[in-house]
Short mmCIF file of C-alpha atoms in Angstrom, two decimals:
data_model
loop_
_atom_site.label_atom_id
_atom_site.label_comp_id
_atom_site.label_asym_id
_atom_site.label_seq_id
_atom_site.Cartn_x
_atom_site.Cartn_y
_atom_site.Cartn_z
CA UNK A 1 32.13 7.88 46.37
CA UNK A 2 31.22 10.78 44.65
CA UNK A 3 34.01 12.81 42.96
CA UNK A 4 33.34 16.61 42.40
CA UNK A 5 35.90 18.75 40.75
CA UNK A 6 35.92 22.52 41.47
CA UNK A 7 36.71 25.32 39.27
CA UNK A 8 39.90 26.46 39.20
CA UNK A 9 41.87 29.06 40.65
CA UNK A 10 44.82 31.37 40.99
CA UNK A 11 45.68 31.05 44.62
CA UNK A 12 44.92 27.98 46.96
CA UNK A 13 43.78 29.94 49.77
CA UNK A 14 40.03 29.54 49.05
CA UNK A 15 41.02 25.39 47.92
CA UNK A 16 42.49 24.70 51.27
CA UNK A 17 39.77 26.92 53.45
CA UNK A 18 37.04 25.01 51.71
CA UNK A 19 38.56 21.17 52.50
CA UNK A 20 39.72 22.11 55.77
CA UNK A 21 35.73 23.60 56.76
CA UNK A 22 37.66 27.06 57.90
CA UNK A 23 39.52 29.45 57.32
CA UNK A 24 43.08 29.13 56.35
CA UNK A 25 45.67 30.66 59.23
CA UNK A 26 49.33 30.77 60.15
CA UNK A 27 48.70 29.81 63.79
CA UNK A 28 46.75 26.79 62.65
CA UNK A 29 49.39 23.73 62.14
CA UNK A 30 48.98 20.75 59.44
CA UNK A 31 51.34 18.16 59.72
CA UNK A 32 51.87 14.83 57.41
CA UNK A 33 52.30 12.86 60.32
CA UNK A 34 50.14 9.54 60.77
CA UNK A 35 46.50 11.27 61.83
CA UNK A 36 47.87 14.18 60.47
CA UNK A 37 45.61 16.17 58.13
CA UNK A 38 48.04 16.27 55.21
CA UNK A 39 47.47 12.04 53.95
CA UNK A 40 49.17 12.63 50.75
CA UNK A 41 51.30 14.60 49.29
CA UNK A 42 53.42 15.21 45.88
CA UNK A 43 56.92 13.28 46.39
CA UNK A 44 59.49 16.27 47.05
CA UNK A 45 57.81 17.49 49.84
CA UNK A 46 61.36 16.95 51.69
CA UNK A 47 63.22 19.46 49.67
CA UNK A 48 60.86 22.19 51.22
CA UNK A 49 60.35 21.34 54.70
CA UNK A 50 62.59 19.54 57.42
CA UNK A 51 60.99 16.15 59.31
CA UNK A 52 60.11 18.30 62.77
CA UNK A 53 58.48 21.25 61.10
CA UNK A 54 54.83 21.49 61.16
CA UNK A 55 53.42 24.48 58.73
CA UNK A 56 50.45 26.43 59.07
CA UNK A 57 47.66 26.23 56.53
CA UNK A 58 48.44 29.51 55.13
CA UNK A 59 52.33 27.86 54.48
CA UNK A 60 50.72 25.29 52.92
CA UNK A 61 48.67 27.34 50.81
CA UNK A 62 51.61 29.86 49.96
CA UNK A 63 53.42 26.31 49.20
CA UNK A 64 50.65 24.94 46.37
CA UNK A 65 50.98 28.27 44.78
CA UNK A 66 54.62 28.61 44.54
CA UNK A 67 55.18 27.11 41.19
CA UNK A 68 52.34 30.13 39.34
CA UNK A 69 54.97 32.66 40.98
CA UNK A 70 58.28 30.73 39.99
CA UNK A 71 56.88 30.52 36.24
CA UNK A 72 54.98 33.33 35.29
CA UNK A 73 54.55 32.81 31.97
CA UNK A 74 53.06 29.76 32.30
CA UNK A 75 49.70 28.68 31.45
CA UNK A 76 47.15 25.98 29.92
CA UNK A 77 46.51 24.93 26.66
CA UNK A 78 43.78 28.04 26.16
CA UNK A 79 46.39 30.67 27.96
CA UNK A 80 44.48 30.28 31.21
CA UNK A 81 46.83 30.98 34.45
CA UNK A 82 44.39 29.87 36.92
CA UNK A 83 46.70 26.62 37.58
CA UNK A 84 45.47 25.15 41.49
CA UNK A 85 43.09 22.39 40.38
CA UNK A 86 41.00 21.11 43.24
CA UNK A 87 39.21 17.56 43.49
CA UNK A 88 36.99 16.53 46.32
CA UNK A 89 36.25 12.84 46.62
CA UNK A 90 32.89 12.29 49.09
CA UNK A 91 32.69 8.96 50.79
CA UNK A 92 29.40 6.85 51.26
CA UNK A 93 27.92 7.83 54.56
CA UNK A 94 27.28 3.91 55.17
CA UNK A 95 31.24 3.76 54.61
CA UNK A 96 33.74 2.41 57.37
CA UNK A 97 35.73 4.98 59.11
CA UNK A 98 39.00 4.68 56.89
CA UNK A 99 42.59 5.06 58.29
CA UNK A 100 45.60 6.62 57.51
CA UNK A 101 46.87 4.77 54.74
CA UNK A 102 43.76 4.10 53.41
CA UNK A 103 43.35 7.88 53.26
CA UNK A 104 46.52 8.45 51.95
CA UNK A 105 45.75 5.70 48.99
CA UNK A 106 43.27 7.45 48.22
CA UNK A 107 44.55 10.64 47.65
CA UNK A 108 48.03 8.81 45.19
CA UNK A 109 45.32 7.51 43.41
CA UNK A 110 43.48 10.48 42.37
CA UNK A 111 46.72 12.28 41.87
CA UNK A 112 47.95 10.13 39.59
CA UNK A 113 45.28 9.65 36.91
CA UNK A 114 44.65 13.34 37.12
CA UNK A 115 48.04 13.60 35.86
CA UNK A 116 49.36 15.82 38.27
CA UNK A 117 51.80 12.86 40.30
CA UNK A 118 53.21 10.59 37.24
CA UNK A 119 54.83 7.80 38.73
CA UNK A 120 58.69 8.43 39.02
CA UNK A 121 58.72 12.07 37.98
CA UNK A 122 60.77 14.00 39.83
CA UNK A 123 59.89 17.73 37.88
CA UNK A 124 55.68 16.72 38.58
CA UNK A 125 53.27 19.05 40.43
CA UNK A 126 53.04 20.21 43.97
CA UNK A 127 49.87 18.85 45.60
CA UNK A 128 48.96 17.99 48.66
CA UNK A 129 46.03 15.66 50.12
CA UNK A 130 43.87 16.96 53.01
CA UNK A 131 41.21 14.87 55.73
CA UNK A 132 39.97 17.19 57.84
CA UNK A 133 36.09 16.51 57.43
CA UNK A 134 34.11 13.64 57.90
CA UNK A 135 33.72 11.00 54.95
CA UNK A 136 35.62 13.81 53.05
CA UNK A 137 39.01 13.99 51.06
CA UNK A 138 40.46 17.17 49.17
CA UNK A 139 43.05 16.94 46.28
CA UNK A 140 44.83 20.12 45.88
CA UNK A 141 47.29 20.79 43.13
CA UNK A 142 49.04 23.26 40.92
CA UNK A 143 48.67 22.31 37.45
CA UNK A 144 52.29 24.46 36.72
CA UNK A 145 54.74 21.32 37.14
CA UNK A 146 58.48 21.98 38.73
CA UNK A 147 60.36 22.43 34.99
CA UNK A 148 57.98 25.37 34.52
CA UNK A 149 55.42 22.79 32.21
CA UNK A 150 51.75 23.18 32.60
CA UNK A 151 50.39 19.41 33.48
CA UNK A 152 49.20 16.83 31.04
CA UNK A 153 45.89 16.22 32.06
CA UNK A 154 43.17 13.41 31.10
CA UNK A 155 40.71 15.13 27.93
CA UNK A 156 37.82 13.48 30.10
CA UNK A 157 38.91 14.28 33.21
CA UNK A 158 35.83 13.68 35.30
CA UNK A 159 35.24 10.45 33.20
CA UNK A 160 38.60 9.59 34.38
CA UNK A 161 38.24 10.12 38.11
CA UNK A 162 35.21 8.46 38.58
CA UNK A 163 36.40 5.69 37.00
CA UNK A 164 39.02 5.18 38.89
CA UNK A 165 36.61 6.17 42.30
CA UNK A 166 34.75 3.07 41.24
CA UNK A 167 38.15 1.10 40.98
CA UNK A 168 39.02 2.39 44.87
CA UNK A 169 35.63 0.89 46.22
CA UNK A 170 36.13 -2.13 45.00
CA UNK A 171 39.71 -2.61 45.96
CA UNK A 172 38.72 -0.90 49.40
CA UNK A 173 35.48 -2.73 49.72
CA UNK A 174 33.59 0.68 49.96
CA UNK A 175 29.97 1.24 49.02
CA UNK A 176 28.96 2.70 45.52
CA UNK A 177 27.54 5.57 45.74
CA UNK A 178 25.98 6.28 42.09
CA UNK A 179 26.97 5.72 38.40
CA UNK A 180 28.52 9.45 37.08
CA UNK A 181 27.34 8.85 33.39
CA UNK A 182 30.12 9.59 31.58
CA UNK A 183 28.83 12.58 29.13
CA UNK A 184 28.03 14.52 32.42
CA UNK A 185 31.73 16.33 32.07
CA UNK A 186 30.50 18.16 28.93
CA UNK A 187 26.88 18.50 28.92
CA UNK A 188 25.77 21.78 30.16
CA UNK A 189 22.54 20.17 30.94
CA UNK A 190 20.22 17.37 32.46
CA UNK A 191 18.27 16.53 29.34
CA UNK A 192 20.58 13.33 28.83
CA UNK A 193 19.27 12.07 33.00
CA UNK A 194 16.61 9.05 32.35
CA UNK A 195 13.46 9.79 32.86
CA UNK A 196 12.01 8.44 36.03
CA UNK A 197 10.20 4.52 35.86
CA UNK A 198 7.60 4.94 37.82
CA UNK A 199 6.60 1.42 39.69
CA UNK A 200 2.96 -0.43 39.65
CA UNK A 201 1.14 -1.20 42.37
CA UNK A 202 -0.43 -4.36 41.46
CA UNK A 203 2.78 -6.22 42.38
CA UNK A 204 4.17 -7.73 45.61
CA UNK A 205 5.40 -5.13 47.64
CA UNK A 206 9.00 -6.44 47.90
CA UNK A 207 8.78 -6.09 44.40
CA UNK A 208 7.60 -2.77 44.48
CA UNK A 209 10.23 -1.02 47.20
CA UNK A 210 12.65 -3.26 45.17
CA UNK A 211 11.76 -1.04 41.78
CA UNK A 212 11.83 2.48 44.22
CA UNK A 213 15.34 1.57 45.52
CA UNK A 214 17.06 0.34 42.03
CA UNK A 215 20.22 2.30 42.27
CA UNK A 216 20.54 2.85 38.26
CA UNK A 217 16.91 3.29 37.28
CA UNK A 218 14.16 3.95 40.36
CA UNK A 219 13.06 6.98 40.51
CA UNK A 220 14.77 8.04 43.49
CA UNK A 221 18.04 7.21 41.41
CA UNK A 222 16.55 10.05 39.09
CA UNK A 223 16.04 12.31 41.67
CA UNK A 224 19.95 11.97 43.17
CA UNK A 225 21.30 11.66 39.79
CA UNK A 226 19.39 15.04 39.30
CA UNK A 227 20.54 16.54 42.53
CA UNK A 228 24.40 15.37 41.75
CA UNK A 229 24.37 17.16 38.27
CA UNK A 230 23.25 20.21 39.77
CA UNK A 231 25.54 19.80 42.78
CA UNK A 232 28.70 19.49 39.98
CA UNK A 233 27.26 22.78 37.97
CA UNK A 234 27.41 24.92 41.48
CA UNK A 235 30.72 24.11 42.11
CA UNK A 236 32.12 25.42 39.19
CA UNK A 237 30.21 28.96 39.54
CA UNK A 238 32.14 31.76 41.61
CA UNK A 239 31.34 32.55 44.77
CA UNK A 240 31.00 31.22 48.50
CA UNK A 241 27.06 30.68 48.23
CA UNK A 242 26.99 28.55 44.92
CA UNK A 243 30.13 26.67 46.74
CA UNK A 244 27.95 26.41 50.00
CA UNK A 245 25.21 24.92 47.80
CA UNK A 246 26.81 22.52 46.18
CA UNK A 247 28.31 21.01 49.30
CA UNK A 248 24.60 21.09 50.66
CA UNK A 249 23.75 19.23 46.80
CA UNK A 250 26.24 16.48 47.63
CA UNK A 251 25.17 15.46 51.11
CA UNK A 252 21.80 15.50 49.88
CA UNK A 253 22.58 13.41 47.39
CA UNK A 254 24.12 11.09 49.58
CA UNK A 255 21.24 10.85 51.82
CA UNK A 256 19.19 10.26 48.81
CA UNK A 257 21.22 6.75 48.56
CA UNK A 258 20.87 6.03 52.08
CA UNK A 259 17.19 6.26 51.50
CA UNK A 260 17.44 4.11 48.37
CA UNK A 261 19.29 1.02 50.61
CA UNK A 262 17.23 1.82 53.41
CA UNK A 263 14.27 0.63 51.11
CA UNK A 264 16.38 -2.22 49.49
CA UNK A 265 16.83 -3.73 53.53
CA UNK A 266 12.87 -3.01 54.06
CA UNK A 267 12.12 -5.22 50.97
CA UNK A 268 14.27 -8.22 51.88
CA UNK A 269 12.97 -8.17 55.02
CA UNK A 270 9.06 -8.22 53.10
CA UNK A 271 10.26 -11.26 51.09
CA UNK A 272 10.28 -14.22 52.89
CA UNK A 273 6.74 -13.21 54.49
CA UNK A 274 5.48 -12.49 51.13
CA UNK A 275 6.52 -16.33 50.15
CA UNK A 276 5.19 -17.55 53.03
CA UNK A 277 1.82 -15.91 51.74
CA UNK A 278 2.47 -17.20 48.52
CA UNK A 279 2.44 -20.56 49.63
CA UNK A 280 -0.48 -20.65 52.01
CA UNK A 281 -2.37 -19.50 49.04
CA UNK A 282 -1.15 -21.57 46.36
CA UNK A 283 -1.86 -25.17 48.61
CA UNK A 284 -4.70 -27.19 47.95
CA UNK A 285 -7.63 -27.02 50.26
CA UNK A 286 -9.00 -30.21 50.85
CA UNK A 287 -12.84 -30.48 51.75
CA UNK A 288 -14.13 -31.51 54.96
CA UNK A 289 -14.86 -35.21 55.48
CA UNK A 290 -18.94 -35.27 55.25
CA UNK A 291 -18.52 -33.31 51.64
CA UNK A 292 -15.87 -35.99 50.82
CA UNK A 293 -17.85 -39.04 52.13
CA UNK A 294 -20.84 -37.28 49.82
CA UNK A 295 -18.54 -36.90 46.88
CA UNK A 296 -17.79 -40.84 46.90
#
């Protein structure tokens, strides 16, 4: 899973375009129904809406950025107003096809250690989860809680969400996708990525596609690790080509990893044949009969 957070904005019209693959309209329904594409959603969702109602994606996105027009004066710790945080979480493409709940886990989770859904707090942010692409979930929230507050957030928030990405594979039984190093949320560079370890060639060649695919330190690791960081650094510059890009970064990224266990199934495949050989040279070859009669 690979967790990208976006920069932030006034207005979730450009949020909810982006994770539905369109653009937003109020002829276009989203409901929260099983298979719906709202999965998740902040826990007073009732208060607004009534069970039967389904709301366009331009109510939806009207509803997110409610709370920046209820409380004006509200803003972050360094007076910024831009309050709609948005966090996409991209799935493995060797993943299973996930259901509803499991979709709609996924989306609590990440809303609550981004602080934005605190468990049993009634005044927390509006947010809503979306699935409306492929191997793709959007988080989208304004940071402006219900009592007028602006949200408590992680310090380290990428840190944080990646962490807890690597805790919702495990309990999911998803693939992992990478290791996020953890300075990557403030480094404005890619001097801290490992440089590349380039394998011999006088080893057996299980060995060697074993050294290509290593998902923390072959040098196609480098090269996606690479790719990711520069993925993360689009997404936070303005505009619809840098966003385009960095969607383009991520799937390349992900193929990158397909590539890397493509070669890890090529070399265990290689093994057993390379034993085999290993064998057949290591055994003793015993000398015909005449040179053994001669010998004695």
């Amino acid at each position: 899973m690979i967790i990208a957070i976006h920069s932030r904005d006034v207005t979730a019209e450009d949020a909810l375009a982006e994770a539905l693959g369109r653009e937003i309209s109020l002829n276009e329904g989203l409901t929260t129904e099983p298979g719906g594409t709202v999965v998740a959603h902040s826990n007073r969702l009732d208060h607004y809406t009534d069970e039967d109602e389904t709301w366009s994606s331009a109510t939806w996105a009207d509803h997110l950025a409610d709370p920046s027009l209820e409380h004006p004066l509200a803003s972050g710790p360094d007076g910024d107003r831009r309050a709609i945080l948005h966090v996409t979480a991209h799935m493995h493409p060797l993943d299973r096809e996930l259901n509803h709940a499991e979709w709609s886990e996924i989306g609590y989770r990440i809303a609550r250690v981004a602080g934005i859904a605190p468990p049993g707090d009634d005044q927390a942010c509006q947010w809503i989860a979306v699935q409306a692409q492929p191997g793709r979930l959007d988080v989208i929230a304004n940071l402006i809680r219900l009592d007028g507050a602006w949200s408590a957030q992680p310090r380290r928030l990428l840190q944080t969400l990646v962490a807890e990405a690597r805790s919702i594979e495990a309990d999911l039984l998803l693939h992992s996708s990478h290791r996020q190093d953890s300075r990557r949320d403030r480094a404005p560079g890619l001097e801290h990525v490992a440089s590349p370890r380039v394998p011999t060639a006088n080893g057996p060649l299980a060995g060697i596609l074993r050294q290509l695919a290593a998902e923390q330190s072959g040098p196609i690791s480098t090269v996606r690790q690479l790719v990711e960081e520069v993925g993360r650094q689009a997404a936070t510059l303005p505009g619809d080509q840098t966003k385009a890009a960095a969607r383009d970064l991520f799937w390349t990224a992900r193929r990158l990893y397909g590539l890397q266990e493509q070669l890890g199934e090529i070399a265990s495949r290689l093994q057993p044949s390379e034993s085999s050989a290993a064998l057949a040279l290591a055994r003793p070859v015993q000398a015909p009969a005449a040179s053994r009669a001669a010998v004695r």
